[in-house]
mmCIF file of C-alpha atoms and ligand atoms in Angstrom:
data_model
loop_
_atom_site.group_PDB
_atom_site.id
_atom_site.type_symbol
_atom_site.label_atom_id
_atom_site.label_comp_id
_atom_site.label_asym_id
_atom_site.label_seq_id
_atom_site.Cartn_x
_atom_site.Cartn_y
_atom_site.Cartn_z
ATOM 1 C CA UNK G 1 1.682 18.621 -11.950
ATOM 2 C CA UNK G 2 -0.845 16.315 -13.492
ATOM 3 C CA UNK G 3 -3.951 17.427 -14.493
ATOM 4 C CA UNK G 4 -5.976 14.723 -12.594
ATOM 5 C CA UNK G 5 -8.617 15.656 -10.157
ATOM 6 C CA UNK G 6 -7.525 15.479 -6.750
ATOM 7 C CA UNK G 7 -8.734 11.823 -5.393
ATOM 8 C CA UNK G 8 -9.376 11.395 -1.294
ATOM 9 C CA UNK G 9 -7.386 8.996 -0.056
ATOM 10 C CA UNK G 10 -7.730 6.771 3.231
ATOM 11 C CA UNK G 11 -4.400 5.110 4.779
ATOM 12 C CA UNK G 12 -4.239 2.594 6.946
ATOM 13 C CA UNK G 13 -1.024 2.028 9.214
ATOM 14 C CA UNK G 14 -0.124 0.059 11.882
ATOM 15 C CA UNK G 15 3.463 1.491 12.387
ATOM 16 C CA UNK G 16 6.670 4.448 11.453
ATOM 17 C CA UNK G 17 4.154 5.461 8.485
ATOM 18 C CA UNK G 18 7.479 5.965 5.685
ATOM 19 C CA UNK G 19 5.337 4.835 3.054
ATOM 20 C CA UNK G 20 2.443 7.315 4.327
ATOM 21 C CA UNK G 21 5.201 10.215 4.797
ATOM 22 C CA UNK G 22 6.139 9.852 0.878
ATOM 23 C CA UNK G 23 2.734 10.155 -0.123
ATOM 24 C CA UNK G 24 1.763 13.059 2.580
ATOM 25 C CA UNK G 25 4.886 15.124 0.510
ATOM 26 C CA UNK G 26 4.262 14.417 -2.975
ATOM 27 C CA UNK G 27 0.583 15.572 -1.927
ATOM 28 C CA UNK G 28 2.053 18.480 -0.230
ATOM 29 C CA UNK G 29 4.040 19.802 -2.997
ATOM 30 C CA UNK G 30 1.416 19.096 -5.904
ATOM 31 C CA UNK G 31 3.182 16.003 -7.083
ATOM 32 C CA UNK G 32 0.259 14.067 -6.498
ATOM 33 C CA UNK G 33 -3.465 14.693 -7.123
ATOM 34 C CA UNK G 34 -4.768 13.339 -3.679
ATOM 35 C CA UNK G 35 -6.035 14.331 -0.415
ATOM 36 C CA UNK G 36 -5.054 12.225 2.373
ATOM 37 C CA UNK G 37 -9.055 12.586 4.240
ATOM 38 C CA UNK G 38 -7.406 10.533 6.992
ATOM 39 C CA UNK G 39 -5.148 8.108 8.512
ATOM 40 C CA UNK G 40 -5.974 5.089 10.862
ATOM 41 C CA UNK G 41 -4.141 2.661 13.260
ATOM 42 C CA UNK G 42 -5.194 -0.071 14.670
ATOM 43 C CA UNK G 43 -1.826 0.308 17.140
ATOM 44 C CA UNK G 44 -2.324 3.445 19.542
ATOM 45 C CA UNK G 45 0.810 5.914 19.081
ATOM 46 C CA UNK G 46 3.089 4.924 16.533
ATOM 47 C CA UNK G 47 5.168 7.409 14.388
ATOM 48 C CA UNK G 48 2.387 7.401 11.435
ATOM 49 C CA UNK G 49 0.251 8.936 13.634
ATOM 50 C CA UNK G 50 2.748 11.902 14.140
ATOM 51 C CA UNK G 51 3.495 12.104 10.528
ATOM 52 C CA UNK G 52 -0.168 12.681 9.985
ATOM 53 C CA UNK G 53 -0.659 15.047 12.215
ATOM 54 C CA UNK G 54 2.091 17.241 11.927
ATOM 55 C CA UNK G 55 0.777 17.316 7.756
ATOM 56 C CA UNK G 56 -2.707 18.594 9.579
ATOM 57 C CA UNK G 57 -4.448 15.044 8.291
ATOM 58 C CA UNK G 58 -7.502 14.152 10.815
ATOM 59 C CA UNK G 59 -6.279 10.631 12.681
ATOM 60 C CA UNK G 60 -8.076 7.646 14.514
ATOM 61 C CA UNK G 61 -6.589 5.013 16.671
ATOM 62 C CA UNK G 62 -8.600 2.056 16.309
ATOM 63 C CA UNK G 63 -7.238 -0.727 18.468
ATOM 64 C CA UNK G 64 -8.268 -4.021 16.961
ATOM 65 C CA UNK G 65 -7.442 -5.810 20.416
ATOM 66 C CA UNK G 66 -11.333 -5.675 21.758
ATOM 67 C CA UNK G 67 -12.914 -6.644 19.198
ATOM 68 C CA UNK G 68 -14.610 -10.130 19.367
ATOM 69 C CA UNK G 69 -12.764 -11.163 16.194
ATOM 70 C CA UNK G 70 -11.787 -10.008 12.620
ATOM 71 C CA UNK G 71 -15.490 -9.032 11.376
ATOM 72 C CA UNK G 72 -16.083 -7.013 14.161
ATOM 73 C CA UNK G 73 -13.067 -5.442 13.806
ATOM 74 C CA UNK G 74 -13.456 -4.586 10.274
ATOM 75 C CA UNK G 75 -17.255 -3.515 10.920
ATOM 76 C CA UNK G 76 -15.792 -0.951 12.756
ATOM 77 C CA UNK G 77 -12.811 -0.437 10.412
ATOM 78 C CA UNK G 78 -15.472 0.493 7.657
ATOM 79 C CA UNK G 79 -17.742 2.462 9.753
ATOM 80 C CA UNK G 80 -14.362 4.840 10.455
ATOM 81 C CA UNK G 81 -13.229 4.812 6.509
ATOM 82 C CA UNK G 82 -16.521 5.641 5.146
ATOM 83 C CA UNK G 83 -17.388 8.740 6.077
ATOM 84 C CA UNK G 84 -14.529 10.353 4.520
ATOM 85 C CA UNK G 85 -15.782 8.698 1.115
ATOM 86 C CA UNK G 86 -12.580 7.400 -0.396
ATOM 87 C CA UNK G 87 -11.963 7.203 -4.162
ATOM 88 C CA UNK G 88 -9.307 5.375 -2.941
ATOM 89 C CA UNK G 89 -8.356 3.339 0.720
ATOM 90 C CA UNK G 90 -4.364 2.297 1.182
ATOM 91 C CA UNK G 91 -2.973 -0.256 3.924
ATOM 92 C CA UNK G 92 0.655 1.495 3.746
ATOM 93 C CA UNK G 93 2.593 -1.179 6.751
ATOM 94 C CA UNK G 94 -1.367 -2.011 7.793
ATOM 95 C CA UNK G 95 -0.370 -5.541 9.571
ATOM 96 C CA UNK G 96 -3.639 -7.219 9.820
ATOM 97 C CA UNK G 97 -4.637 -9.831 8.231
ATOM 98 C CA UNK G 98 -8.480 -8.524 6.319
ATOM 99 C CA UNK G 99 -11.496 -10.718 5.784
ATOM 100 C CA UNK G 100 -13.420 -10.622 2.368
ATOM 101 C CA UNK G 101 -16.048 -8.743 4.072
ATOM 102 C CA UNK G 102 -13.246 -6.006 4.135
ATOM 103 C CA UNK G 103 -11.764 -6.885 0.694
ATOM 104 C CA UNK G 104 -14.801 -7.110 -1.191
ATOM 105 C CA UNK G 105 -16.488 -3.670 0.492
ATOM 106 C CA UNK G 106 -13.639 -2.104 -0.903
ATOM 107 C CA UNK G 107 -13.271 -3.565 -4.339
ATOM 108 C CA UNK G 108 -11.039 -2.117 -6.535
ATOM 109 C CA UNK G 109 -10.324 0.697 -4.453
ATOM 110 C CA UNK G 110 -8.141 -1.054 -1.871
ATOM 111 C CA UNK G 111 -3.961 -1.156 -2.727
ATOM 112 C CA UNK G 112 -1.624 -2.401 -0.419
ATOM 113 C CA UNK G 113 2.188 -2.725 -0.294
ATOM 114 C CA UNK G 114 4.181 -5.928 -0.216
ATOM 115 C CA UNK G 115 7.798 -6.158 0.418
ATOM 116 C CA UNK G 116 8.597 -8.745 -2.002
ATOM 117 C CA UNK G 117 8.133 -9.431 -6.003
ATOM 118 C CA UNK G 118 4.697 -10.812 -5.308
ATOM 119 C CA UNK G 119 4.065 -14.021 -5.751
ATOM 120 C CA UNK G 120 7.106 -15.001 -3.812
ATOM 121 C CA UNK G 121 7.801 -14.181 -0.286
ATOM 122 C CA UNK G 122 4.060 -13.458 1.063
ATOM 123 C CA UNK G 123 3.376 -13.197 4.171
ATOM 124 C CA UNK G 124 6.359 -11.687 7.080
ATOM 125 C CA UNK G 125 10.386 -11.584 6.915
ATOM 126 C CA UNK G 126 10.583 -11.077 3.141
ATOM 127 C CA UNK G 127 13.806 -9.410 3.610
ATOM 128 C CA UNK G 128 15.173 -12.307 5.442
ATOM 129 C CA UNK G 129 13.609 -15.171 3.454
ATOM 130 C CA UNK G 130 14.732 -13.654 0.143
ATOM 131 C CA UNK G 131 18.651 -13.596 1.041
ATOM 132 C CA UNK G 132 17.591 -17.375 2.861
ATOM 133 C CA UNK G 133 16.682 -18.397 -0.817
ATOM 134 C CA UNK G 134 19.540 -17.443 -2.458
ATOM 135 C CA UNK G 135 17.333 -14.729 -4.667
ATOM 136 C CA UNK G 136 19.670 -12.061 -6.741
ATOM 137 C CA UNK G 137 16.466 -9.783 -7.300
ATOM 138 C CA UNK G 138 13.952 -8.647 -4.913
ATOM 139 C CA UNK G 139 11.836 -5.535 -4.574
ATOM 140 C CA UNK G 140 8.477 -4.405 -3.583
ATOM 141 C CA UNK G 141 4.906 -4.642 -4.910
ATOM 142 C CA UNK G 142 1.882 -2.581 -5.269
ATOM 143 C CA UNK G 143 -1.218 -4.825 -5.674
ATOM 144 C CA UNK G 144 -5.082 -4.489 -5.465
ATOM 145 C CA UNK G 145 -6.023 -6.108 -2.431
ATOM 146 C CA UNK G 146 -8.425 -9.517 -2.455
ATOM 147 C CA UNK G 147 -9.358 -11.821 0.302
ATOM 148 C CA UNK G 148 -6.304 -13.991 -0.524
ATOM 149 C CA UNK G 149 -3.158 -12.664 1.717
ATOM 150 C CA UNK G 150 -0.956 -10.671 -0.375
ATOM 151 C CA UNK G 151 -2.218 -12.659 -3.598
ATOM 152 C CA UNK G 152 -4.787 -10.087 -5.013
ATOM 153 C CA UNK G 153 -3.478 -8.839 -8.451
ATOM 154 C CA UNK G 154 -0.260 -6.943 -8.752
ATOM 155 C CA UNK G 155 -0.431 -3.418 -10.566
ATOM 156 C CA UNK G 156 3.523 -2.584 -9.998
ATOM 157 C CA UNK G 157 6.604 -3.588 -8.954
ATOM 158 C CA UNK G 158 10.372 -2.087 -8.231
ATOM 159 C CA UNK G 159 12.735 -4.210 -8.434
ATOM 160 C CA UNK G 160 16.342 -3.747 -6.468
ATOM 161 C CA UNK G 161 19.446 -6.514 -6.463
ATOM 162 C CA UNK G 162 20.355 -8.298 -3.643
ATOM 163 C CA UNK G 163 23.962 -7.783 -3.054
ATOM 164 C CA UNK G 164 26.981 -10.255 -1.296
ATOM 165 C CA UNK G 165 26.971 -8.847 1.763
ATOM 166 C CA UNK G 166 23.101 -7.868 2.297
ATOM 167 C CA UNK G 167 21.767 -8.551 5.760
ATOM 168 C CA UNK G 168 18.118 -8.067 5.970
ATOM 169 C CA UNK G 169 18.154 -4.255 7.299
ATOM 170 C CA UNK G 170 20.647 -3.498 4.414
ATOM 171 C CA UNK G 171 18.521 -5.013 1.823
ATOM 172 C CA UNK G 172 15.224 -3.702 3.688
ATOM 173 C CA UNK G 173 16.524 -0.110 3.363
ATOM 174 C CA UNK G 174 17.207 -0.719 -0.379
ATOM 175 C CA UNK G 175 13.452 -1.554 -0.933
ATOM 176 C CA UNK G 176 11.999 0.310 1.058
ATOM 177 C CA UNK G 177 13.923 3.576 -0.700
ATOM 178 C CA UNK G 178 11.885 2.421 -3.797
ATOM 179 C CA UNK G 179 8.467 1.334 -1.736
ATOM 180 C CA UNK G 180 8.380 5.278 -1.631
ATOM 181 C CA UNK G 181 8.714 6.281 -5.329
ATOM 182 C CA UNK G 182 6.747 2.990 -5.594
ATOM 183 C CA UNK G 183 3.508 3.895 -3.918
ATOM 184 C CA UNK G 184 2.881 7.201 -4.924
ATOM 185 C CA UNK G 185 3.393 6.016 -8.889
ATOM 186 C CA UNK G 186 0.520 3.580 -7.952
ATOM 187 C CA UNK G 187 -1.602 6.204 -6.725
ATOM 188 C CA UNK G 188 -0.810 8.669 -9.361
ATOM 189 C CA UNK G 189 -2.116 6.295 -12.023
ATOM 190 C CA UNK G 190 -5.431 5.364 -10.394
ATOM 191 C CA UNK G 191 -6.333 9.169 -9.682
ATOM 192 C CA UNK G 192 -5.734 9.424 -13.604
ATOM 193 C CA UNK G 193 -7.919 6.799 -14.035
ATOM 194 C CA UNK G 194 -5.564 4.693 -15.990
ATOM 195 C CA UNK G 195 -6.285 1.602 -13.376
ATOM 196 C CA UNK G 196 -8.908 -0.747 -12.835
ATOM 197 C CA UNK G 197 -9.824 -4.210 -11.266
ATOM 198 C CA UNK G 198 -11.701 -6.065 -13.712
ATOM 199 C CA UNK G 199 -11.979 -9.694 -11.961
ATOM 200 C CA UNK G 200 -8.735 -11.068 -11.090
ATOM 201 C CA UNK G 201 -7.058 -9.041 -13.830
ATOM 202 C CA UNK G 202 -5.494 -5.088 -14.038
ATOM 203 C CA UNK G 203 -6.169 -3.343 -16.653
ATOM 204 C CA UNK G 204 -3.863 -0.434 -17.501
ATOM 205 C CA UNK G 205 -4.883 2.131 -20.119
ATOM 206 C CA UNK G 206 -7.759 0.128 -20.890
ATOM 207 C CA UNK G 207 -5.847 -3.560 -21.775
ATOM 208 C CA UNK G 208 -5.351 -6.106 -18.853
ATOM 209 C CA UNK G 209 -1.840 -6.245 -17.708
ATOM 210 C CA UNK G 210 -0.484 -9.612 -18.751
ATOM 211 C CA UNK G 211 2.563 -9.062 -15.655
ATOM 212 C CA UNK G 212 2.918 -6.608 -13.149
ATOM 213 C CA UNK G 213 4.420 -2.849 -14.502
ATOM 214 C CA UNK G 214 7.804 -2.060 -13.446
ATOM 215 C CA UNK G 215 8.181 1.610 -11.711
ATOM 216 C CA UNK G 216 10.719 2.464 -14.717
ATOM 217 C CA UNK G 217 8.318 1.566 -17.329
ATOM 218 C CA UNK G 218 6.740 5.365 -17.072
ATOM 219 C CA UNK G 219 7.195 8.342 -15.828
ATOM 220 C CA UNK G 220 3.894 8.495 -15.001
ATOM 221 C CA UNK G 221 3.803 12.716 -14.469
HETATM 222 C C1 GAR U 1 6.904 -1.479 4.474
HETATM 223 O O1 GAR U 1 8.138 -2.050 4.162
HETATM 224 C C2 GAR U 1 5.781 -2.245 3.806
HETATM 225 O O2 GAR U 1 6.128 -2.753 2.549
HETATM 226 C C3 GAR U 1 5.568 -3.358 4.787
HETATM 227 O O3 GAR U 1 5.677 -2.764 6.052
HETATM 228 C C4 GAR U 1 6.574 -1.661 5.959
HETATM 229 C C5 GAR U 1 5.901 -0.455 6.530
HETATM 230 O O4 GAR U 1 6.803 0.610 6.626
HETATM 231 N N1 GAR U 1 4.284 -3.994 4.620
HETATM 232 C C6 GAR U 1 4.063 -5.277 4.831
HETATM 233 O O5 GAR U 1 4.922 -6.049 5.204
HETATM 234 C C7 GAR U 1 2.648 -5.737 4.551
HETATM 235 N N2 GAR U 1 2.568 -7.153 4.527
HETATM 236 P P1 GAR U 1 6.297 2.078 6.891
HETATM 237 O O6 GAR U 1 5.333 2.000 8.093
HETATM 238 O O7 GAR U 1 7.529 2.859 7.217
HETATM 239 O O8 GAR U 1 5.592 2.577 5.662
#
């Protein structure tokens, strides 16, 4: 187990909560330093919900569908998050488009998960588009979260081949098998501190990241 202090973590969901589940059972078993404070939807009963509760992590359903429009939405987003006082807040399947009054409250402390080597395939069907395109590599990303849709700098990627064959369940159950090593190695590096936003750049171990890490590049324990 690494020696890093234990970091609270927010997570945002909108859906089955996979991604969430990985992290709620490295957590669990001492694998990684966090405390999941609490877990949010902004879609009433879905399976993240469950996961969360059946790991004893407080939950909130916070249906976005009253809200006037995206800042009011996020107002109340932020007035849920912040009493738990994240070191850290995670959209793990969160599908809402955020505002920069969001993005830039949470500076440096936001991550989210993309289904795709960012900068290709942003946005929805990533699984789809990247077989459409002919791709022999796709994969998942891990990136700081900006104003700009899935364009805020990438910390990691895992990378997975697209075989003859793939339809896009078969290649979405190959990423998303390494979305869940994926994420917690993410998480494990900013509760060591070893990751920052500085600008528009990452810095890893102190030097900006001139591309993205790859989840083999370190064990990371
Ligand atoms: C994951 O594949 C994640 O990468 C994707 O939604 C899925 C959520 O699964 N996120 C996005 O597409 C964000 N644009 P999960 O609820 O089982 O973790």
């Amino acid at each position: 187990m690494s020696a890093a202090r234990k970091i609270r973590l927010v997570v945002l969901i909108s859906g089955r909560g996979s991604n969430l589940q990985a992290i709620l059972d490295q957590a669990a078993s001492g694998e990684l330093p966090v405390e999941v404070a609490a877990v949010i939807s902004n879609r009433p009963g879905v399976q993240g919900l469950e996961r969360a509760q059946r790991a004893g992590v407080p939950t909130l359903e916070l249906d976005h569908q009253p809200y006037a429009d995206r800042p009011a939405f996020e107002a109340a987003l932020i007035e849920r998050i912040d009493p738990y006082q994240p070191d850290l807040v995670i959209l793990a399947g969160f599908m809402r488009v955020l505002t920069a009054g969001f993005t830039e409250h949470y500076r440096g402390r936001l991550f989210n998960i993309h289904p795709s080597l960012l900068p290709k395939f942003r946005g929805l069907h990533t699984h789809e588009r990247a077989i459409a395109a002919g791709e022999d590599e796709h994969g998942a990303s891990i990136h700081f979260v900006t104003a700009e849709l899935d364009g805020g700098p990438v910390i990691v990627q895992a990378r997975v081949p697209v075989l003859s064959g793939d339809d896009p369940d078969i290649l979405a159950a190959r990423v998303l098998e390494q979305e869940h090593r994926l994420y917690p190695q993410a998480i494990r590096w900013f509760a060591e501190g070893r990751l920052q936003l500085m600008g528009e750049q990452v810095c890893f171990d102190g030097a900006v990241l001139e591309q993205p890490l790859r989840l083999e590049q370190d064990g990371g324990r």
